[in-house]
Short mmCIF file of C-alpha atoms and ligand atoms in Angstrom, two decimals:
data_model
loop_
_atom_site.label_atom_id
_atom_site.label_comp_id
_atom_site.label_asym_id
_atom_site.label_seq_id
_atom_site.Cartn_x
_atom_site.Cartn_y
_atom_site.Cartn_z
CA UNK Y 1176 119.29 51.54 -206.42
CA UNK Y 1177 122.68 50.17 -205.34
CA UNK Y 1178 123.46 50.25 -201.65
CA UNK Y 1179 126.74 51.30 -200.03
CA UNK Y 1180 128.25 50.63 -196.61
CA UNK Y 1181 129.76 53.48 -194.54
CA UNK Y 1182 131.81 53.58 -191.34
CA UNK Y 1183 129.89 56.11 -189.25
CA UNK Y 1184 131.56 55.56 -185.88
CA UNK Y 1185 134.93 54.33 -184.58
CA UNK Y 1186 136.09 53.44 -181.09
CA UNK Y 1187 138.82 51.62 -179.23
CA UNK Y 1188 139.87 50.47 -175.78
CA UNK Y 1189 143.24 49.47 -174.36
CA UNK Y 1190 144.03 48.36 -170.82
CA UNK Y 1191 145.94 50.68 -168.48
CA UNK Y 1192 148.76 48.24 -167.70
CA UNK Y 1193 151.97 49.05 -169.59
CA UNK Y 1194 154.91 46.72 -170.28
CA UNK Y 1195 158.00 48.66 -171.36
CA UNK Y 1196 161.04 47.28 -173.14
CA UNK Y 1197 162.91 47.77 -169.85
CA UNK Y 1198 160.36 45.45 -168.15
CA UNK Y 1199 161.08 42.80 -170.81
CA UNK Y 1200 164.84 43.14 -170.32
CA UNK Y 1201 164.21 41.73 -166.83
CA UNK Y 1202 162.52 38.52 -168.04
CA UNK Y 1203 164.29 37.59 -171.31
CA UNK Y 1204 167.70 38.20 -172.85
CA UNK Y 1205 166.87 41.29 -174.90
CA UNK Y 1206 167.45 45.04 -175.00
CA UNK Y 1207 165.45 48.17 -175.65
CA UNK Y 1208 167.83 48.92 -178.52
CA UNK Y 1209 167.22 45.53 -180.22
CA UNK Y 1210 163.44 45.76 -179.85
CA UNK Y 1211 163.18 49.35 -181.11
CA UNK Y 1212 165.55 48.78 -184.05
CA UNK Y 1213 164.00 45.48 -185.18
CA UNK Y 1214 160.33 46.23 -184.50
CA UNK Y 1215 159.67 49.90 -183.63
CA UNK Y 1216 157.95 48.88 -180.38
CA UNK Y 1217 158.65 50.82 -177.16
CA UNK Y 1218 155.80 49.60 -174.96
CA UNK Y 1219 152.61 47.54 -175.09
CA UNK Y 1220 149.43 47.22 -173.00
CA UNK Y 1221 148.46 44.24 -170.86
CA UNK Y 1222 145.13 43.34 -169.29
CA UNK Y 1223 144.98 42.68 -165.54
CA UNK Y 1224 143.89 39.34 -164.10
CA UNK Y 1225 140.18 40.30 -164.00
CA UNK Y 1226 139.87 41.68 -167.55
CA UNK Y 1227 139.00 39.66 -170.66
CA UNK Y 1228 138.40 40.45 -174.33
CA UNK Y 1229 134.67 41.18 -173.88
CA UNK Y 1230 135.47 43.94 -171.34
CA UNK Y 1231 137.64 45.75 -173.89
CA UNK Y 1232 135.08 45.11 -176.65
CA UNK Y 1233 132.22 46.61 -174.64
CA UNK Y 1234 134.20 49.83 -174.07
CA UNK Y 1235 135.34 50.08 -177.72
CA UNK Y 1236 131.81 49.46 -179.03
CA UNK Y 1237 130.28 52.10 -176.74
CA UNK Y 1238 132.82 54.63 -178.07
CA UNK Y 1239 131.95 53.75 -181.67
CA UNK Y 1240 128.19 53.90 -181.00
CA UNK Y 1241 128.61 57.26 -179.31
CA UNK Y 1242 130.35 58.71 -182.39
CA UNK Y 1243 127.70 57.16 -184.67
CA UNK Y 1244 124.87 58.55 -182.54
CA UNK Y 1245 123.41 55.04 -182.21
CA UNK Y 1246 121.77 53.48 -179.18
CA UNK Y 1247 122.64 49.82 -178.49
CA UNK Y 1248 119.15 48.79 -179.69
CA UNK Y 1249 119.88 50.37 -183.11
CA UNK Y 1250 122.52 47.69 -183.82
CA UNK Y 1251 121.19 44.85 -186.00
CA UNK Y 1252 124.25 42.57 -185.81
CA UNK Y 1253 127.69 42.35 -184.18
CA UNK Y 1254 130.68 40.34 -185.39
CA UNK Y 1255 133.93 39.97 -183.46
CA UNK Y 1256 137.25 38.90 -185.00
CA UNK Y 1257 139.56 37.37 -182.39
CA UNK Y 1258 141.86 34.46 -181.55
CA UNK Y 1259 141.45 35.17 -177.82
CA UNK Y 1260 137.71 35.13 -177.09
CA UNK Y 1261 136.60 35.06 -173.43
CA UNK Y 1262 135.76 31.36 -173.92
CA UNK Y 1263 135.96 28.91 -176.86
CA UNK Y 1264 132.16 29.27 -176.70
CA UNK Y 1265 129.77 31.05 -176.28
CA UNK Y 1266 130.99 33.79 -178.57
CA UNK Y 1267 132.37 37.06 -177.23
CA UNK Y 1268 130.02 38.82 -179.67
CA UNK Y 1269 126.93 37.27 -178.04
CA UNK Y 1270 128.20 38.13 -174.55
CA UNK Y 1271 128.73 41.76 -175.54
CA UNK Y 1272 125.38 42.05 -177.36
CA UNK Y 1273 123.70 40.92 -174.15
CA UNK Y 1274 125.82 43.11 -171.86
CA UNK Y 1275 125.09 46.23 -173.92
CA UNK Y 1276 121.37 45.40 -174.27
CA UNK Y 1277 121.45 45.17 -178.06
CA UNK Y 1278 118.54 42.73 -178.05
CA UNK Y 1279 118.37 39.26 -179.63
CA UNK Y 1280 120.47 40.19 -182.66
CA UNK Y 1281 122.79 37.93 -184.71
CA UNK Y 1282 126.20 37.87 -182.98
CA UNK Y 1283 129.19 35.69 -183.72
CA UNK Y 1284 132.98 35.48 -183.52
CA UNK Y 1285 135.28 34.60 -186.39
CA UNK Y 1286 138.99 34.02 -186.67
CA UNK Y 1287 141.51 35.19 -189.26
CA UNK Y 1288 144.45 36.13 -187.00
CA UNK Y 1289 145.60 39.71 -187.41
CA UNK Y 1290 143.66 40.03 -190.68
CA UNK Y 1291 140.33 39.52 -188.90
CA UNK Y 1292 139.23 43.14 -188.89
CA UNK Y 1293 139.53 43.42 -192.68
CA UNK Y 1294 137.72 40.09 -193.08
CA UNK Y 1295 135.02 41.58 -190.81
CA UNK Y 1296 134.68 44.73 -192.90
CA UNK Y 1297 134.28 42.62 -196.03
CA UNK Y 1298 131.50 40.65 -194.30
CA UNK Y 1299 129.82 43.90 -193.18
CA UNK Y 1300 130.01 45.29 -196.71
CA UNK Y 1301 128.37 42.13 -198.08
CA UNK Y 1302 125.60 42.17 -195.44
CA UNK Y 1303 124.81 45.82 -196.05
CA UNK Y 1304 125.12 45.97 -199.83
CA UNK Y 1305 122.94 42.85 -200.18
CA UNK Y 1306 120.26 44.34 -197.91
CA UNK Y 1307 120.56 41.69 -195.17
CA UNK Y 1308 121.44 44.32 -192.53
CA UNK Y 1309 121.38 48.14 -192.31
CA UNK Y 1310 123.50 48.66 -189.19
CA UNK Y 1311 126.27 46.33 -188.03
CA UNK Y 1312 129.16 46.60 -185.58
CA UNK Y 1313 132.52 45.09 -186.57
CA UNK Y 1314 135.09 44.48 -183.83
CA UNK Y 1315 138.71 43.33 -183.70
CA UNK Y 1316 139.96 42.32 -180.26
CA UNK Y 1317 142.82 40.31 -178.86
CA UNK Y 1318 144.45 39.77 -175.51
CA UNK Y 1319 147.57 38.12 -176.90
CA UNK Y 1320 149.40 38.56 -173.58
CA UNK Y 1321 147.12 35.76 -172.33
CA UNK Y 1322 148.72 33.31 -174.81
CA UNK Y 1323 152.24 34.76 -175.02
CA UNK Y 1324 155.21 32.47 -174.37
CA UNK Y 1325 157.17 34.64 -171.94
CA UNK Y 1326 160.24 32.40 -172.37
CA UNK Y 1327 160.48 33.13 -176.12
CA UNK Y 1328 162.34 36.40 -176.62
CA UNK Y 1329 161.67 36.47 -180.36
CA UNK Y 1330 157.90 36.67 -179.90
CA UNK Y 1331 157.08 37.90 -176.35
CA UNK Y 1332 158.43 41.36 -177.15
CA UNK Y 1333 155.87 41.86 -179.91
CA UNK Y 1334 152.41 41.45 -178.45
CA UNK Y 1335 149.92 43.66 -176.61
CA UNK Y 1336 146.19 43.77 -175.79
CA UNK Y 1337 143.38 45.96 -177.11
CA UNK Y 1338 140.08 46.25 -178.97
CA UNK Y 1339 138.76 48.42 -181.79
CA UNK Y 1340 135.25 48.72 -183.19
CA UNK Y 1341 133.41 50.40 -186.04
CA UNK Y 1342 129.71 51.06 -186.61
CA UNK Y 1343 128.86 50.36 -190.26
CA UNK Y 1344 125.67 51.72 -191.80
CA UNK Y 1345 123.78 51.68 -195.10
CA UNK Y 1346 123.49 55.46 -194.66
CA UNK Y 1347 126.38 57.92 -194.87
CA UNK Y 1348 128.10 60.22 -194.56
CA UNK Y 1349 131.15 58.32 -193.38
CA UNK Y 1350 133.99 56.20 -194.67
CA UNK Y 1351 132.54 54.25 -197.62
CA UNK Y 1352 133.81 50.66 -197.83
CA UNK Y 1353 135.32 50.36 -201.31
CA UNK Y 1354 137.59 47.90 -203.13
CA UNK Y 1355 138.86 44.91 -201.19
CA UNK Y 1356 141.12 41.91 -201.38
CA UNK Y 1357 141.41 38.85 -199.11
CA UNK Y 1358 143.15 35.50 -199.16
CA UNK Y 1359 144.83 32.72 -197.21
CA UNK Y 1360 147.43 29.95 -197.45
CA UNK Y 1361 147.03 27.19 -194.85
CA UNK Y 1362 150.21 25.48 -196.09
CA UNK Y 1363 152.06 28.22 -194.14
CA UNK Y 1364 149.85 27.84 -191.05
CA UNK Y 1365 152.54 26.18 -188.93
CA UNK Y 1366 154.70 29.31 -189.01
CA UNK Y 1367 152.28 30.97 -186.56
CA UNK Y 1368 150.25 28.57 -184.47
CA UNK Y 1369 148.87 27.69 -181.06
CA UNK Y 1370 149.41 23.94 -181.05
CA UNK Y 1371 147.29 23.00 -178.03
CA UNK Y 1372 143.69 23.38 -176.93
CA UNK Y 1373 141.85 22.49 -180.15
CA UNK Y 1374 140.46 19.18 -181.42
CA UNK Y 1375 143.90 18.05 -182.70
CA UNK Y 1376 145.67 18.41 -179.35
CA UNK Y 1377 143.01 18.92 -176.66
CA UNK Y 1378 144.15 20.50 -173.41
CA UNK Y 1379 146.00 18.01 -171.23
CA UNK Y 1380 148.76 18.08 -168.63
CA UNK Y 1381 151.14 17.29 -171.48
CA UNK Y 1382 150.05 20.25 -173.64
CA UNK Y 1383 150.41 22.54 -170.64
CA UNK Y 1384 153.85 21.13 -169.76
CA UNK Y 1385 154.99 21.66 -173.36
CA UNK Y 1386 153.74 25.26 -173.40
CA UNK Y 1387 151.44 24.40 -176.31
CA UNK Y 1388 148.76 26.88 -175.25
CA UNK Y 1389 150.99 29.79 -176.19
CA UNK Y 1390 151.99 31.37 -179.50
CA UNK Y 1391 154.57 29.52 -181.59
CA UNK Y 1392 156.00 31.78 -184.29
CA UNK Y 1393 158.73 31.57 -186.92
CA UNK Y 1394 159.12 35.33 -187.20
CA UNK Y 1395 161.64 35.68 -189.99
CA UNK Y 1396 159.70 33.27 -192.26
CA UNK Y 1397 156.50 35.24 -191.66
CA UNK Y 1398 158.27 38.54 -192.28
CA UNK Y 1399 158.99 37.66 -195.90
CA UNK Y 1400 155.41 36.60 -196.62
CA UNK Y 1401 153.98 39.56 -194.70
CA UNK Y 1402 155.79 42.12 -196.84
CA UNK Y 1403 154.58 40.48 -200.06
CA UNK Y 1404 151.01 39.88 -198.81
CA UNK Y 1405 150.53 43.47 -197.60
CA UNK Y 1406 151.85 44.82 -200.89
CA UNK Y 1407 149.70 42.52 -203.05
CA UNK Y 1408 146.56 43.17 -200.96
CA UNK Y 1409 146.94 46.95 -201.26
CA UNK Y 1410 147.49 46.78 -205.00
CA UNK Y 1411 144.59 44.38 -205.63
CA UNK Y 1412 142.19 46.43 -203.46
CA UNK Y 1413 143.20 49.64 -205.26
CA UNK Y 1414 142.74 47.94 -208.64
CA UNK Y 1415 139.28 46.69 -207.74
CA UNK Y 1416 138.43 50.16 -206.44
CA UNK Y 1417 139.65 51.85 -209.63
CA UNK Y 1418 141.91 54.13 -207.55
CA UNK Y 1419 145.52 54.89 -208.60
CA UNK Y 1420 148.06 54.79 -205.77
CA UNK Y 1421 148.79 58.51 -206.24
CA UNK Y 1422 145.25 59.20 -204.88
CA UNK Y 1423 145.92 57.47 -201.53
CA UNK Y 1424 145.96 59.90 -198.58
CA UNK Y 1425 146.67 57.55 -195.68
CA UNK Y 1426 147.84 54.00 -195.01
CA UNK Y 1427 146.43 52.40 -191.86
CA UNK Y 1428 148.00 48.96 -191.78
CA UNK Y 1429 148.34 46.13 -189.30
CA UNK Y 1430 150.96 47.15 -186.74
CA UNK Y 1431 153.19 44.06 -186.54
CA UNK Y 1432 156.62 45.47 -187.27
CA UNK Y 1433 157.68 48.99 -188.28
CA UNK Y 1434 159.89 47.55 -191.02
CA UNK Y 1435 156.90 45.77 -192.59
CA UNK Y 1436 154.81 48.97 -192.44
CA UNK Y 1437 157.67 50.96 -194.00
CA UNK Y 1438 158.03 48.44 -196.85
CA UNK Y 1439 154.28 48.70 -197.61
CA UNK Y 1440 154.44 52.51 -197.50
CA UNK Y 1441 157.39 52.50 -199.92
CA UNK Y 1442 155.46 50.28 -202.34
CA UNK Y 1443 152.59 52.79 -202.26
CA UNK Y 1444 155.10 55.66 -202.69
CA UNK Y 1445 153.74 57.43 -199.59
CA UNK Y 1446 155.40 60.18 -197.57
CA UNK Y 1447 155.98 59.46 -193.84
CA UNK Y 1448 153.07 61.73 -192.84
CA UNK Y 1449 150.73 59.58 -194.97
CA UNK Y 1450 151.29 56.50 -192.80
CA UNK Y 1451 149.52 56.10 -189.46
CA UNK Y 1452 151.82 54.42 -186.95
CA UNK Y 1453 151.12 53.62 -183.28
CA UNK Y 1454 153.14 50.40 -182.92
CA UNK Y 1455 155.54 52.20 -180.55
CA UNK Y 1456 152.71 52.49 -177.96
CA UNK Y 1457 150.80 49.24 -178.34
CA UNK Y 1458 152.97 46.62 -180.10
CA UNK Y 1459 151.10 44.04 -182.16
CA UNK Y 1460 147.50 43.87 -180.87
CA UNK Y 1461 146.53 41.36 -183.59
CA UNK Y 1462 142.91 41.76 -184.76
CA UNK Y 1463 142.64 45.06 -182.84
CA UNK Y 1464 145.56 46.87 -184.41
CA UNK Y 1465 143.82 48.31 -187.49
CA UNK Y 1466 140.60 49.47 -185.76
CA UNK Y 1467 142.62 51.03 -182.91
CA UNK Y 1468 144.81 52.89 -185.43
CA UNK Y 1469 141.77 53.84 -187.52
CA UNK Y 1470 140.00 55.31 -184.49
CA UNK Y 1471 143.09 57.26 -183.42
CA UNK Y 1472 143.62 58.55 -186.98
CA UNK Y 1473 139.95 59.52 -187.25
CA UNK Y 1474 139.76 61.33 -183.90
CA UNK Y 1475 143.11 63.10 -184.37
CA UNK Y 1476 142.10 64.55 -187.74
CA UNK Y 1477 144.59 62.45 -189.76
CA UNK Y 1478 141.47 61.32 -191.65
CA UNK Y 1479 139.47 64.22 -193.04
CA UNK Y 1480 136.19 64.44 -194.94
CA UNK Y 1481 137.67 63.64 -198.35
CA UNK Y 1482 140.37 61.13 -197.37
CA UNK Y 1483 141.11 57.95 -199.31
CA UNK Y 1484 142.45 55.43 -196.79
CA UNK Y 1485 144.12 52.07 -197.49
CA UNK Y 1486 143.86 49.29 -194.91
CA UNK Y 1487 146.20 46.30 -195.16
CA UNK Y 1488 146.85 43.29 -192.94
CA UNK Y 1489 148.35 39.81 -192.70
CA UNK Y 1490 148.25 37.28 -189.93
CA UNK Y 1491 147.89 33.71 -188.74
CA UNK Y 1492 146.46 31.30 -191.29
CA UNK Y 1493 148.38 32.70 -193.01
CA UNK Y 1494 145.77 35.24 -194.06
CA UNK Y 1495 145.95 38.63 -195.69
CA UNK Y 1496 143.61 41.38 -196.83
CA UNK Y 1497 143.20 44.97 -197.91
CA UNK Y 1498 140.38 47.49 -198.21
CA UNK Y 1499 139.98 51.03 -199.53
CA UNK Y 1500 137.88 53.53 -197.54
CA UNK Y 1501 136.58 56.78 -199.02
CA UNK Y 1502 135.65 59.42 -196.45
N1 ACO F 1602 166.28 40.37 -178.31
C1 ACO F 1602 167.53 40.18 -178.76
N2 ACO F 1602 167.84 39.34 -179.76
C2 ACO F 1602 166.82 38.65 -180.31
C3 ACO F 1602 165.49 38.79 -179.89
C4 ACO F 1602 165.23 39.70 -178.86
N3 ACO F 1602 163.98 39.94 -178.38
N4 ACO F 1602 164.70 37.99 -180.64
C5 ACO F 1602 165.50 37.36 -181.52
N5 ACO F 1602 166.79 37.76 -181.32
C6 ACO F 1602 167.99 37.32 -182.03
C7 ACO F 1602 167.82 35.97 -182.69
O1 ACO F 1602 168.09 34.93 -181.77
C8 ACO F 1602 168.86 36.05 -183.79
O2 ACO F 1602 170.11 35.80 -183.22
P1 ACO F 1602 171.21 34.95 -184.05
O3 ACO F 1602 171.48 35.74 -185.30
O4 ACO F 1602 172.36 34.89 -183.10
O5 ACO F 1602 170.56 33.63 -184.34
C9 ACO F 1602 168.82 37.52 -184.20
O6 ACO F 1602 168.22 38.22 -183.11
C10 ACO F 1602 168.03 37.77 -185.46
O7 ACO F 1602 166.79 37.06 -185.39
P2 ACO F 1602 165.71 37.15 -186.52
O8 ACO F 1602 164.56 36.27 -186.14
O9 ACO F 1602 166.36 36.94 -187.87
O10 ACO F 1602 165.30 38.69 -186.40
P3 ACO F 1602 164.36 39.52 -187.30
O11 ACO F 1602 165.08 40.70 -187.79
O12 ACO F 1602 163.65 38.66 -188.31
O13 ACO F 1602 163.29 40.05 -186.26
C11 ACO F 1602 161.01 39.59 -185.66
C12 ACO F 1602 162.45 39.13 -185.55
C13 ACO F 1602 160.90 40.93 -184.97
C14 ACO F 1602 160.15 38.56 -184.93
C15 ACO F 1602 160.61 39.71 -187.15
O14 ACO F 1602 160.97 38.55 -187.84
C16 ACO F 1602 159.14 39.93 -187.34
O15 ACO F 1602 158.58 40.93 -186.94
N6 ACO F 1602 158.46 39.00 -188.05
C17 ACO F 1602 157.06 39.11 -188.35
C18 ACO F 1602 156.33 38.53 -187.20
C19 ACO F 1602 154.90 38.90 -187.20
O16 ACO F 1602 154.53 39.93 -187.67
N7 ACO F 1602 154.14 38.01 -186.59
C20 ACO F 1602 152.82 38.28 -186.26
C21 ACO F 1602 151.84 38.02 -187.32
S1 ACO F 1602 150.41 38.66 -186.71
C22 ACO F 1602 149.38 37.57 -185.87
O17 ACO F 1602 148.55 36.94 -186.47
C23 ACO F 1602 149.60 37.49 -184.34
#
């Protein structure tokens, strides 16, 4: 008998600290009007000095487990998509598995920029449908404010911190993981990159002096690719799923720029109420943006028991991906 994978719990966590557009006007040459018109962002969250990604992950996972009715020891594996782990190693996933007393389960981090959560769902689907695992937690987390270049007005206005998690099970009911699409193009990698701190340019006084431990982004070049990648990922995932776009109830996409979300919604011929948007509150939270939006949509009733939901993302790599969920 063929096995399916179902999202049976969702959760998220964001820090309390808020940075408004007015706060940013004090540190770079920008305006609330420019930021809202060009991006849709009004404010974003920022972790305090003591908080790291694993703290947000632990809270998001507990929320997802609570909805699923799972105890930590029910979880058979945890995977965390992030570009801002607590440490380069050990993995944030292993730290959280230990902190929540999940036992000696497989736990690892992986990196696909803002597309990581969709990459994670595709991994979870493969693990469950193949019979390797029955219950897995998939997390997207980033604290991008830790690697933001606060001198660069074209990027520092975009980013915020947060975590989102889902509990995925071989047993429904829940949101069944359906058709998917994923891809990458490393030839475009230099458009969105952290130059320092890896094996190419290990941390040194020079890399710190040159600000190479922060995000370097060529926003307008990425914009073009993002619009195309989100569109193509949605269409390919729908095709693989055998679902026509007229059957889509809700788009929950990566929250990078309102104009990119709008372009994707137009391609799917969706009405405004069929698009979940929270970019105004959180900005771009990278790997966390889709699971945060999914949890909010789920808890607010925007996703109901028979909803067909499209997820779509793009990010550093460049990477992109899409997935169809059937509730
Ligand atoms: N305030 C005021 N003016 C600004 C600001 C700002 N914060 N930032 C840039 N400008 C200026 C520029 O200097 C430029 O001025 P000029 O015409 O005198 O040269 C003008 O505004 C237009 O700049 P563009 O870069 O063309 O503006 P654009 O409309 O493309 O918006 C933005 C920039 C918001 C960055 C957009 O390109 C974007 O969202 N790109 C996608 C980025 C993205 O999603 N990246 C994340 C991927 S996810 C991940 O993995 C983290």
